[in-house]
Amino acid sequence: MNMVLLENIYKKAEKIAFILLSILVVDLCVFGAGRLVELGPLTFRMGLLLLLFVFCIPLFLKNIKELFKSNYIRAIMVFAFLAVIATVIGVVNNNRMNLIVTDIKGFIYFAFLPCVLVLVNSYDRCIVLAKACMYSAAAQAMVHIIYICLYISNVPWLESVSQFCDERRFFYVSYKISPTNVRVSFLSAICLLLGVAFSIYFSTKAKTKLNKIVYPSITAICGFSLLASYTRSVFLAVAVTVFVLLVVLLIRLPKKEKMMILTHLLIMLVVFSVIIAGFKVVSGENYFTYALSRTFVGIDFLEDLFTNTGSSGSVDSGNEDSDDDSDKLDTFHQNTVDSDSIRAVTVGELVSNIKKSPIIGLGFGAEIPSRPDGLNEYFFLDLFSKMGIIGLISYLSPLGFMLVQLIQMFRRKHKQFLLALTWFSVLLGLVVYSYFTPCMNSSVGILVYCCVMAVFNFYNRSQLNLED
């Protein structure tokens, strides 16, 4: 009787915990820092995490042996140990305590890993999480598109909405480029990669006519939102993710599903072009060529080429408004150039710190002169300078496990190889993005990292990695 009761407790706790995990994934992919709802010092995301831990406690006890057998748990435990050493080194070196605390805070989210490992225990749950990521990323993209439409319409209450969202760390207006073009920075913008990658994957499984249109449309709206971020590291991350995913899909898929991918890409391009053309008609600006002009700042020929092909519909009109818009474009251009200059100095200073202690690093809280606030942007160089090569390898070791596992699955023609590849390609994009922008030490980056590790951990411990 006691065993039956205990099993019922496990099942109910697991069911509730997985619902909480799914809500957390949605919050992660849409709401930035998870502060849209706050109750004193407790944020919505913190509340979700606390509840998730409570309901996972019975599952931890039940699966304790399996958890400690996981290569991913072991890797993160080693990293946690090295983080403690980096903290001690930082204190001994008299590094600034507030920066030490800041460095530690992001990595605390690795405590979330055991929860995901015990909950992602079936192929269906891998699918549910993937779809939750995809649809919530699409929701974020739609919010971005709606905001741009409202900005173009110049609605009087938009400033109040922007201020509220900034205070809640959902998104903020980083630059008003012109009366019809605005750069909006979503704190979860990089999660749009999930929307792009999973919509491509699910298009290979689409069976209804509706899904064959919905999935490419999700790719298009997420792609447009990523484009309108005007962030070069985001563009690079998207390029890496999509390139890896498409190349392997086109190699591995049978002829029929290859045609489905090509059809997906065709519909996506049509929808994307309609969005671009629609904004061109309404605003007079071509956001696509404008984004390209920001991408090629410093490469004069390409920059001039895309600027002159219509990055702003009013630039060549020859009136006073044209001069004003041109000045705004030049200001944003100058800000980009200035940012590149600061980044170049940052890289040089981080490399200098690495040379001082390449093995164990200078400890958490280590500073560089150009970044007194401690926001060093180049995450992996920053981690290298603070934790040394040992800490950097420890942090990246789960990627090595995943890569080995992917190769094994590919050789065995595992029927779920492509889903695992999709998760991995997203993580690869985040890693590329994080070279230039800190993400993999924040709640967004680490929680995605944990989800990908959980998917691979499930494949590793299940019998599904045997021959079909």
Tab-separated table of C-alpha atoms in Angstrom:
chain	number	residue	atom	x	y	z
A	1	MET	CA	0.000	0.000	0.000
A	2	ASN	CA	2.802	2.415	0.932
A	3	MET	CA	4.571	1.700	-2.341
A	4	VAL	CA	1.407	2.472	-4.312
A	5	LEU	CA	0.945	5.729	-2.382
A	6	LEU	CA	4.573	6.670	-2.946
A	7	GLU	CA	4.305	5.976	-6.665
A	8	ASN	CA	1.202	8.170	-6.879
A	9	ILE	CA	3.094	10.971	-5.158
A	10	TYR	CA	5.917	10.620	-7.663
A	11	LYS	CA	3.539	10.719	-10.620
A	12	LYS	CA	1.600	13.758	-9.393
A	13	ALA	CA	4.772	15.646	-8.441
A	14	GLU	CA	6.277	14.859	-11.835
A	15	LYS	CA	3.177	15.985	-13.724
A	16	ILE	CA	2.920	19.293	-11.846
A	17	ALA	CA	6.673	19.890	-12.111
A	18	PHE	CA	6.640	19.383	-15.882
A	19	ILE	CA	3.774	21.878	-16.236
A	20	LEU	CA	5.834	24.367	-14.201
A	21	LEU	CA	8.857	23.628	-16.401
A	22	SER	CA	6.823	24.325	-19.536
A	23	ILE	CA	5.567	27.622	-18.103
A	24	LEU	CA	9.136	28.497	-17.155
A	25	VAL	CA	10.315	27.818	-20.718
A	26	VAL	CA	7.603	30.130	-22.073
A	27	ASP	CA	8.571	32.825	-19.567
A	28	LEU	CA	12.219	32.365	-20.515
A	29	CYS	CA	11.586	32.679	-24.270
A	30	VAL	CA	9.346	35.732	-24.003
A	31	PHE	CA	9.758	37.822	-20.878
A	32	GLY	CA	13.476	38.551	-20.565
A	33	ALA	CA	14.395	38.641	-16.897
A	34	GLY	CA	11.054	37.147	-15.846
A	35	ARG	CA	10.018	40.272	-13.941
A	36	LEU	CA	6.772	41.105	-15.696
A	37	VAL	CA	5.029	40.171	-12.423
A	38	GLU	CA	6.742	41.000	-9.115
A	39	LEU	CA	5.744	40.573	-5.503
A	40	GLY	CA	8.258	42.512	-3.431
A	41	PRO	CA	11.688	41.002	-4.080
A	42	LEU	CA	10.115	37.836	-5.535
A	43	THR	CA	9.806	37.765	-9.327
A	44	PHE	CA	7.554	35.478	-11.350
A	45	ARG	CA	10.522	33.448	-12.584
A	46	MET	CA	11.982	33.072	-9.081
A	47	GLY	CA	8.588	31.866	-7.866
A	48	LEU	CA	8.411	29.327	-10.691
A	49	LEU	CA	11.897	28.048	-9.919
A	50	LEU	CA	11.151	27.685	-6.209
A	51	LEU	CA	7.933	25.779	-6.898
A	52	LEU	CA	9.739	23.635	-9.446
A	53	PHE	CA	12.389	22.669	-6.895
A	54	VAL	CA	9.753	21.819	-4.291
A	55	PHE	CA	7.866	19.487	-6.621
A	56	CYS	CA	11.113	17.933	-7.884
A	57	ILE	CA	12.349	16.936	-4.422
A	58	PRO	CA	10.576	13.516	-4.500
A	59	LEU	CA	11.962	12.985	-8.010
A	60	PHE	CA	15.490	13.826	-6.848
A	61	LEU	CA	15.226	11.192	-4.123
A	62	LYS	CA	13.878	8.624	-6.554
A	63	ASN	CA	16.518	9.290	-9.241
A	64	ILE	CA	19.521	10.204	-7.083
A	65	LYS	CA	21.737	7.415	-8.431
A	66	GLU	CA	20.871	8.212	-12.045
A	67	LEU	CA	21.618	11.892	-11.494
A	68	PHE	CA	25.125	11.240	-10.230
A	69	LYS	CA	25.780	8.915	-13.174
A	70	SER	CA	25.055	11.736	-15.622
A	71	ASN	CA	28.113	13.178	-17.384
A	72	TYR	CA	26.330	16.529	-17.501
A	73	ILE	CA	25.782	16.653	-13.742
A	74	ARG	CA	29.402	15.683	-13.169
A	75	ALA	CA	30.641	18.362	-15.583
A	76	ILE	CA	28.585	21.092	-13.904
A	77	MET	CA	29.662	19.901	-10.447
A	78	VAL	CA	33.299	20.254	-11.533
A	79	PHE	CA	32.514	23.716	-12.902
A	80	ALA	CA	30.801	24.657	-9.607
A	81	PHE	CA	33.884	23.542	-7.679
A	82	LEU	CA	36.103	25.644	-9.946
A	83	ALA	CA	33.709	28.584	-9.481
A	84	VAL	CA	34.235	28.335	-5.717
A	85	ILE	CA	38.008	28.419	-6.301
A	86	ALA	CA	37.577	31.460	-8.611
A	87	THR	CA	35.607	33.184	-5.855
A	88	VAL	CA	38.359	32.509	-3.310
A	89	ILE	CA	41.024	33.749	-5.751
A	90	GLY	CA	38.947	36.877	-6.357
A	91	VAL	CA	38.726	37.588	-2.634
A	92	VAL	CA	42.471	36.923	-2.123
A	93	ASN	CA	43.302	39.276	-5.025
A	94	ASN	CA	41.083	41.971	-3.502
A	95	ASN	CA	38.815	42.079	-6.540
A	96	ARG	CA	35.707	44.192	-6.164
A	97	MET	CA	33.129	42.349	-4.085
A	98	ASN	CA	30.130	43.653	-6.049
A	99	LEU	CA	31.650	42.265	-9.274
A	100	ILE	CA	32.383	38.924	-7.571
A	101	VAL	CA	28.723	38.696	-6.553
A	102	THR	CA	27.636	39.619	-10.112
A	103	ASP	CA	29.838	36.879	-11.589
A	104	ILE	CA	28.418	34.286	-9.205
A	105	LYS	CA	24.746	35.232	-9.631
A	106	GLY	CA	24.344	34.100	-13.221
A	107	PHE	CA	25.895	30.683	-12.653
A	108	ILE	CA	23.491	29.942	-9.794
A	109	TYR	CA	20.932	29.016	-12.466
A	110	PHE	CA	22.855	25.777	-13.028
A	111	ALA	CA	21.046	24.569	-9.904
A	112	PHE	CA	18.101	24.242	-12.288
A	113	LEU	CA	19.829	21.386	-14.154
A	114	PRO	CA	18.786	18.446	-11.899
A	115	CYS	CA	15.149	19.498	-12.230
A	116	VAL	CA	15.230	19.324	-16.028
A	117	LEU	CA	17.190	16.055	-16.002
A	118	VAL	CA	14.563	14.239	-13.940
A	119	LEU	CA	11.650	15.715	-15.905
A	120	VAL	CA	12.829	15.252	-19.495
A	121	ASN	CA	12.438	11.486	-19.492
A	122	SER	CA	10.577	10.751	-22.730
A	123	TYR	CA	10.638	11.592	-26.405
A	124	ASP	CA	7.192	13.227	-26.094
A	125	ARG	CA	8.491	15.635	-23.457
A	126	CYS	CA	11.387	16.622	-25.697
A	127	ILE	CA	8.775	17.475	-28.338
A	128	VAL	CA	6.566	19.398	-25.877
A	129	LEU	CA	9.511	21.529	-24.722
A	130	ALA	CA	10.563	22.169	-28.314
A	131	LYS	CA	7.066	23.293	-29.283
A	132	ALA	CA	6.793	25.462	-26.168
A	133	CYS	CA	10.037	27.161	-27.194
A	134	MET	CA	8.895	27.572	-30.798
A	135	TYR	CA	5.465	29.063	-30.123
A	136	SER	CA	6.626	31.336	-27.306
A	137	ALA	CA	9.476	32.634	-29.494
A	138	ALA	CA	6.859	33.379	-32.168
A	139	ALA	CA	4.827	35.253	-29.545
A	140	GLN	CA	7.849	37.410	-28.703
A	141	ALA	CA	8.398	38.119	-32.399
A	142	MET	CA	4.760	39.194	-32.783
A	143	VAL	CA	5.105	41.575	-29.830
A	144	HIS	CA	8.146	43.083	-31.569
A	145	ILE	CA	6.263	43.509	-34.865
A	146	ILE	CA	3.240	45.041	-33.119
A	147	TYR	CA	5.507	47.443	-31.234
A	148	ILE	CA	7.118	48.637	-34.487
A	149	CYS	CA	3.655	49.172	-35.990
A	150	LEU	CA	2.599	51.216	-32.957
A	151	TYR	CA	5.838	53.205	-33.127
A	152	ILE	CA	5.236	54.040	-36.786
A	153	SER	CA	1.641	55.026	-35.895
A	154	ASN	CA	3.033	57.331	-33.175
A	155	VAL	CA	0.394	56.372	-30.613
A	156	PRO	CA	0.576	58.723	-27.600
A	157	TRP	CA	0.612	56.029	-24.903
A	158	LEU	CA	3.478	53.987	-26.358
A	159	GLU	CA	6.091	55.765	-24.236
A	160	SER	CA	4.347	54.636	-21.049
A	161	VAL	CA	4.234	51.041	-22.301
A	162	SER	CA	7.933	51.225	-23.205
A	163	GLN	CA	8.807	52.533	-19.745
A	164	PHE	CA	6.795	49.775	-18.041
A	165	CYS	CA	8.467	47.060	-20.131
A	166	ASP	CA	11.902	48.572	-19.458
A	167	GLU	CA	11.271	48.620	-15.712
A	168	ARG	CA	10.166	44.975	-15.864
A	169	ARG	CA	13.231	44.119	-17.981
A	170	PHE	CA	11.073	42.713	-20.783
A	171	PHE	CA	12.475	44.931	-23.541
A	172	TYR	CA	13.756	48.465	-23.958
A	173	VAL	CA	14.061	50.966	-26.792
A	174	SER	CA	17.798	51.180	-27.304
A	175	TYR	CA	17.672	53.676	-30.158
A	176	LYS	CA	15.055	55.718	-32.030
A	177	ILE	CA	16.681	55.675	-35.445
A	178	SER	CA	13.992	57.700	-37.206
A	179	PRO	CA	10.249	58.436	-36.845
A	180	THR	CA	9.606	55.166	-38.699
A	181	ASN	CA	12.473	52.974	-37.497
A	182	VAL	CA	13.311	51.944	-33.954
A	183	ARG	CA	15.730	49.482	-32.416
A	184	VAL	CA	14.007	47.453	-29.716
A	185	SER	CA	16.136	45.180	-27.560
A	186	PHE	CA	14.348	42.190	-26.023
A	187	LEU	CA	16.261	40.557	-23.196
A	188	SER	CA	15.174	37.157	-24.536
A	189	ALA	CA	15.759	38.070	-28.202
A	190	ILE	CA	18.310	35.312	-28.717
A	191	CYS	CA	15.567	32.766	-27.868
A	192	LEU	CA	14.103	33.586	-31.285
A	193	LEU	CA	16.740	31.138	-32.500
A	194	LEU	CA	14.580	28.426	-30.949
A	195	GLY	CA	11.614	29.583	-32.995
A	196	VAL	CA	13.622	29.532	-36.219
A	197	ALA	CA	15.307	26.167	-35.652
A	198	PHE	CA	12.312	24.225	-34.316
A	199	SER	CA	9.916	25.543	-36.953
A	200	ILE	CA	12.337	24.248	-39.599
A	201	TYR	CA	12.550	20.874	-37.858
A	202	PHE	CA	8.788	20.489	-37.360
A	203	SER	CA	8.158	21.349	-40.999
A	204	THR	CA	9.774	17.999	-41.837
A	205	LYS	CA	7.081	16.319	-39.710
A	206	ALA	CA	4.130	18.477	-40.824
A	207	LYS	CA	1.138	16.426	-41.931
A	208	THR	CA	-1.632	19.029	-42.226
A	209	LYS	CA	-1.870	21.874	-44.739
A	210	LEU	CA	-2.256	24.331	-41.863
A	211	ASN	CA	1.035	23.298	-40.240
A	212	LYS	CA	2.770	23.449	-43.605
A	213	ILE	CA	1.925	27.161	-43.636
A	214	VAL	CA	2.203	27.888	-39.897
A	215	TYR	CA	5.740	26.570	-39.450
A	216	PRO	CA	7.306	28.628	-42.296
A	217	SER	CA	5.370	31.672	-41.051
A	218	ILE	CA	6.916	31.223	-37.589
A	219	THR	CA	10.368	31.056	-39.187
A	220	ALA	CA	9.597	34.264	-41.102
A	221	ILE	CA	8.296	36.334	-38.178
A	222	CYS	CA	11.092	35.158	-35.861
A	223	GLY	CA	13.560	35.911	-38.662
A	224	PHE	CA	12.165	39.412	-39.108
A	225	SER	CA	12.342	40.113	-35.374
A	226	LEU	CA	15.955	38.926	-35.324
A	227	LEU	CA	16.683	41.136	-38.338
A	228	ALA	CA	15.062	44.170	-36.708
A	229	SER	CA	17.283	43.739	-33.640
A	230	TYR	CA	20.093	45.242	-35.783
A	231	THR	CA	22.598	43.186	-33.810
A	232	ARG	CA	25.475	41.645	-35.723
A	233	SER	CA	26.238	38.933	-33.185
A	234	VAL	CA	22.601	37.836	-33.471
A	235	PHE	CA	22.911	37.668	-37.263
A	236	LEU	CA	26.022	35.506	-36.928
A	237	ALA	CA	24.316	33.204	-34.416
A	238	VAL	CA	21.335	32.767	-36.760
A	239	ALA	CA	23.639	32.058	-39.704
A	240	VAL	CA	25.535	29.365	-37.794
A	241	THR	CA	22.376	27.713	-36.413
A	242	VAL	CA	20.498	27.660	-39.720
A	243	PHE	CA	23.542	26.632	-41.772
A	244	VAL	CA	24.389	23.651	-39.528
A	245	LEU	CA	20.756	22.577	-39.304
A	246	LEU	CA	19.956	22.849	-43.014
A	247	VAL	CA	23.167	21.190	-44.208
A	248	VAL	CA	22.659	18.117	-42.020
A	249	LEU	CA	18.915	17.976	-42.722
A	250	LEU	CA	19.521	18.021	-46.466
A	251	ILE	CA	22.187	15.331	-46.112
A	252	ARG	CA	20.204	13.036	-43.822
A	253	LEU	CA	16.589	13.434	-44.957
A	254	PRO	CA	15.016	11.265	-47.666
A	255	LYS	CA	13.978	12.923	-50.937
A	256	LYS	CA	10.371	13.572	-49.904
A	257	GLU	CA	11.344	15.388	-46.707
A	258	LYS	CA	14.060	17.338	-48.531
A	259	MET	CA	11.301	18.704	-50.757
A	260	MET	CA	9.343	19.627	-47.614
A	261	ILE	CA	12.326	21.615	-46.367
A	262	LEU	CA	12.673	23.420	-49.713
A	263	THR	CA	8.936	24.168	-49.703
A	264	HIS	CA	9.259	25.473	-46.139
A	265	LEU	CA	12.065	27.808	-47.195
A	266	LEU	CA	10.074	29.053	-50.193
A	267	ILE	CA	6.962	29.850	-48.111
A	268	MET	CA	9.157	31.437	-45.435
A	269	LEU	CA	10.792	33.729	-48.021
A	270	VAL	CA	7.382	34.742	-49.353
A	271	VAL	CA	6.056	35.607	-45.872
A	272	PHE	CA	9.308	37.371	-44.938
A	273	SER	CA	9.201	39.404	-48.172
A	274	VAL	CA	5.568	40.363	-47.544
A	275	ILE	CA	6.489	41.634	-44.048
A	276	ILE	CA	9.444	43.633	-45.403
A	277	ALA	CA	7.375	45.015	-48.300
A	278	GLY	CA	4.507	45.896	-45.944
A	279	PHE	CA	6.760	47.931	-43.688
A	280	LYS	CA	8.367	49.513	-46.747
A	281	VAL	CA	4.971	50.719	-47.949
A	282	VAL	CA	3.851	51.948	-44.527
A	283	SER	CA	7.111	53.461	-43.273
A	284	GLY	CA	9.055	54.197	-46.455
A	285	GLU	CA	12.015	52.272	-45.028
A	286	ASN	CA	13.576	49.010	-46.129
A	287	TYR	CA	14.485	47.316	-42.851
A	288	PHE	CA	16.352	44.556	-44.647
A	289	THR	CA	18.866	46.810	-46.397
A	290	TYR	CA	19.125	48.944	-43.280
A	291	ALA	CA	20.069	45.881	-41.216
A	292	LEU	CA	22.685	44.959	-43.818
A	293	SER	CA	24.149	48.458	-43.718
A	294	ARG	CA	24.581	48.091	-39.919
A	295	THR	CA	26.136	44.661	-40.425
A	296	PHE	CA	28.842	45.938	-42.761
A	297	VAL	CA	29.888	49.007	-40.776
A	298	GLY	CA	33.603	49.517	-41.429
A	299	ILE	CA	33.525	47.773	-44.827
A	300	ASP	CA	33.074	50.916	-46.884
A	301	PHE	CA	32.089	49.386	-50.217
A	302	LEU	CA	29.419	47.083	-48.802
A	303	GLU	CA	28.196	49.690	-46.326
A	304	ASP	CA	27.739	52.290	-49.086
A	305	LEU	CA	26.110	49.726	-51.353
A	306	PHE	CA	23.370	48.804	-48.890
A	307	THR	CA	22.917	52.349	-47.568
A	308	ASN	CA	22.393	53.696	-51.085
A	309	THR	CA	19.880	50.995	-52.043
A	310	GLY	CA	17.249	52.439	-49.740
A	311	SER	CA	17.935	51.870	-46.079
A	312	SER	CA	15.708	54.877	-45.501
A	313	GLY	CA	13.094	55.922	-47.986
A	314	SER	CA	13.545	59.627	-47.212
A	315	VAL	CA	17.326	59.850	-47.332
A	316	ASP	CA	17.488	60.666	-51.047
A	317	SER	CA	14.451	62.954	-51.224
A	318	GLY	CA	16.442	66.177	-50.964
A	319	ASN	CA	14.404	68.036	-48.338
A	320	GLU	CA	14.958	69.062	-44.710
A	321	ASP	CA	13.355	65.878	-43.383
A	322	SER	CA	15.889	63.970	-45.466
A	323	ASP	CA	18.738	65.825	-43.752
A	324	ASP	CA	17.266	65.083	-40.295
A	325	ASP	CA	16.857	61.377	-41.082
A	326	SER	CA	20.346	61.258	-42.547
A	327	ASP	CA	21.748	62.793	-39.360
A	328	LYS	CA	19.977	60.150	-37.281
A	329	LEU	CA	21.327	57.386	-39.467
A	330	ASP	CA	24.814	58.880	-39.194
A	331	THR	CA	24.467	59.077	-35.394
A	332	PHE	CA	23.483	55.420	-35.152
A	333	HIS	CA	26.340	54.610	-37.527
A	334	GLN	CA	28.753	56.529	-35.291
A	335	ASN	CA	27.458	54.730	-32.196
A	336	THR	CA	28.178	51.429	-33.940
A	337	VAL	CA	31.699	52.558	-34.840
A	338	ASP	CA	32.308	53.769	-31.261
A	339	SER	CA	31.038	50.444	-29.900
A	340	ASP	CA	33.461	48.583	-32.178
A	341	SER	CA	36.338	50.721	-30.875
A	342	ILE	CA	35.459	49.972	-27.253
A	343	ARG	CA	35.110	46.284	-28.071
A	344	ALA	CA	38.584	46.231	-29.646
A	345	VAL	CA	40.056	47.747	-26.476
A	346	THR	CA	38.071	45.273	-24.346
A	347	VAL	CA	39.479	42.292	-26.227
A	348	GLY	CA	43.042	43.580	-25.810
A	349	GLU	CA	42.618	44.103	-22.077
A	350	LEU	CA	40.986	40.709	-21.537
A	351	VAL	CA	43.807	39.009	-23.438
A	352	SER	CA	46.298	40.861	-21.191
A	353	ASN	CA	44.497	39.530	-18.108
A	354	ILE	CA	44.521	36.006	-19.565
A	355	LYS	CA	48.286	36.171	-20.050
A	356	LYS	CA	48.753	37.029	-16.351
A	357	SER	CA	47.183	33.742	-15.201
A	358	PRO	CA	46.140	31.478	-18.086
A	359	ILE	CA	45.684	28.303	-16.034
A	360	ILE	CA	43.493	29.283	-13.076
A	361	GLY	CA	42.621	32.879	-13.956
A	362	LEU	CA	42.517	36.054	-11.872
A	363	GLY	CA	39.363	35.080	-10.010
A	364	PHE	CA	35.806	36.397	-10.114
A	365	GLY	CA	35.532	40.175	-10.000
A	366	ALA	CA	38.681	40.759	-12.083
A	367	GLU	CA	38.425	44.156	-13.788
A	368	ILE	CA	39.672	45.786	-16.947
A	369	PRO	CA	40.158	49.594	-17.254
A	370	SER	CA	37.770	50.095	-20.189
A	371	ARG	CA	34.898	48.338	-18.392
A	372	PRO	CA	34.756	49.616	-14.790
A	373	ASP	CA	31.153	48.371	-14.502
A	374	GLY	CA	32.343	44.790	-15.073
A	375	LEU	CA	30.151	44.280	-18.160
A	376	ASN	CA	32.907	42.932	-20.378
A	377	GLU	CA	30.589	41.585	-23.129
A	378	TYR	CA	33.003	38.937	-24.485
A	379	PHE	CA	31.759	36.125	-22.283
A	380	PHE	CA	34.255	33.383	-23.113
A	381	LEU	CA	37.286	35.678	-22.979
A	382	ASP	CA	35.944	37.078	-19.709
A	383	LEU	CA	35.469	33.565	-18.306
A	384	PHE	CA	38.968	32.605	-19.501
A	385	SER	CA	40.460	35.625	-17.715
A	386	LYS	CA	38.645	34.849	-14.446
A	387	MET	CA	38.694	31.023	-14.313
A	388	GLY	CA	41.594	30.208	-16.632
A	389	ILE	CA	41.679	27.552	-19.320
A	390	ILE	CA	40.556	24.916	-16.784
A	391	GLY	CA	37.342	26.786	-16.025
A	392	LEU	CA	36.642	27.481	-19.698
A	393	ILE	CA	37.090	23.822	-20.687
A	394	SER	CA	34.932	22.724	-17.769
A	395	TYR	CA	32.139	25.070	-18.839
A	396	LEU	CA	32.242	23.888	-22.450
A	397	SER	CA	32.743	20.169	-21.726
A	398	PRO	CA	29.008	19.330	-22.034
A	399	LEU	CA	29.210	20.473	-25.679
A	400	GLY	CA	31.931	17.894	-26.228
A	401	PHE	CA	29.723	15.158	-24.754
A	402	MET	CA	26.854	16.257	-26.997
A	403	LEU	CA	29.006	16.285	-30.115
A	404	VAL	CA	30.265	12.747	-29.461
A	405	GLN	CA	26.712	11.611	-28.838
A	406	LEU	CA	25.474	13.258	-32.048
A	407	ILE	CA	28.158	11.506	-34.098
A	408	GLN	CA	27.145	8.166	-32.579
A	409	MET	CA	23.475	8.831	-33.312
A	410	PHE	CA	24.291	9.847	-36.891
A	411	ARG	CA	26.295	6.666	-37.519
A	412	ARG	CA	23.533	4.483	-36.105
A	413	LYS	CA	20.900	6.323	-38.144
A	414	HIS	CA	18.991	7.046	-34.962
A	415	LYS	CA	15.423	8.022	-35.821
A	416	GLN	CA	15.538	10.928	-33.320
A	417	PHE	CA	18.910	12.234	-34.447
A	418	LEU	CA	17.415	15.271	-36.191
A	419	LEU	CA	15.592	16.507	-33.082
A	420	ALA	CA	18.797	16.191	-31.057
A	421	LEU	CA	20.644	18.019	-33.835
A	422	THR	CA	18.096	20.853	-33.727
A	423	TRP	CA	18.606	21.345	-29.990
A	424	PHE	CA	22.378	21.239	-30.499
A	425	SER	CA	22.317	23.736	-33.387
A	426	VAL	CA	20.411	26.208	-31.198
A	427	LEU	CA	22.967	25.822	-28.431
A	428	LEU	CA	25.762	26.280	-30.969
A	429	GLY	CA	24.141	29.548	-32.065
A	430	LEU	CA	23.955	30.726	-28.452
A	431	VAL	CA	27.631	29.896	-27.962
A	432	VAL	CA	28.568	31.923	-31.058
A	433	TYR	CA	26.380	34.814	-29.883
A	434	SER	CA	27.917	34.689	-26.406
A	435	TYR	CA	31.415	35.229	-27.763
A	436	PHE	CA	30.400	38.840	-28.421
A	437	THR	CA	27.548	39.307	-25.942
A	438	PRO	CA	27.133	37.891	-22.423
A	439	CYS	CA	24.325	35.356	-22.579
A	440	MET	CA	25.666	32.013	-21.379
A	441	ASN	CA	26.116	33.407	-17.865
A	442	SER	CA	22.548	34.745	-17.622
A	443	SER	CA	19.249	33.068	-16.790
A	444	VAL	CA	18.320	32.894	-20.490
A	445	GLY	CA	21.549	31.268	-21.684
A	446	ILE	CA	22.016	28.891	-18.766
A	447	LEU	CA	18.413	27.688	-18.684
A	448	VAL	CA	18.581	26.913	-22.423
A	449	TYR	CA	21.933	25.182	-21.814
A	450	CYS	CA	20.283	23.060	-19.098
A	451	CYS	CA	17.352	22.122	-21.360
A	452	VAL	CA	19.691	20.976	-24.134
A	453	MET	CA	21.768	18.961	-21.663
A	454	ALA	CA	18.575	17.342	-20.373
A	455	VAL	CA	17.513	16.285	-23.881
A	456	PHE	CA	20.907	14.708	-24.558
A	457	ASN	CA	20.975	13.132	-21.114
A	458	PHE	CA	17.630	11.455	-21.871
A	459	TYR	CA	18.948	10.068	-25.158
A	460	ASN	CA	22.109	8.905	-23.432
A	461	ARG	CA	20.391	6.959	-20.664
A	462	SER	CA	17.541	5.547	-22.726
A	463	GLN	CA	17.648	2.467	-24.865
A	464	LEU	CA	16.583	4.496	-27.864
A	465	ASN	CA	20.210	5.076	-28.855
A	466	LEU	CA	20.399	1.473	-30.003
A	467	GLU	CA	19.825	0.606	-33.641
A	468	ASP	CA	16.283	1.268	-34.854
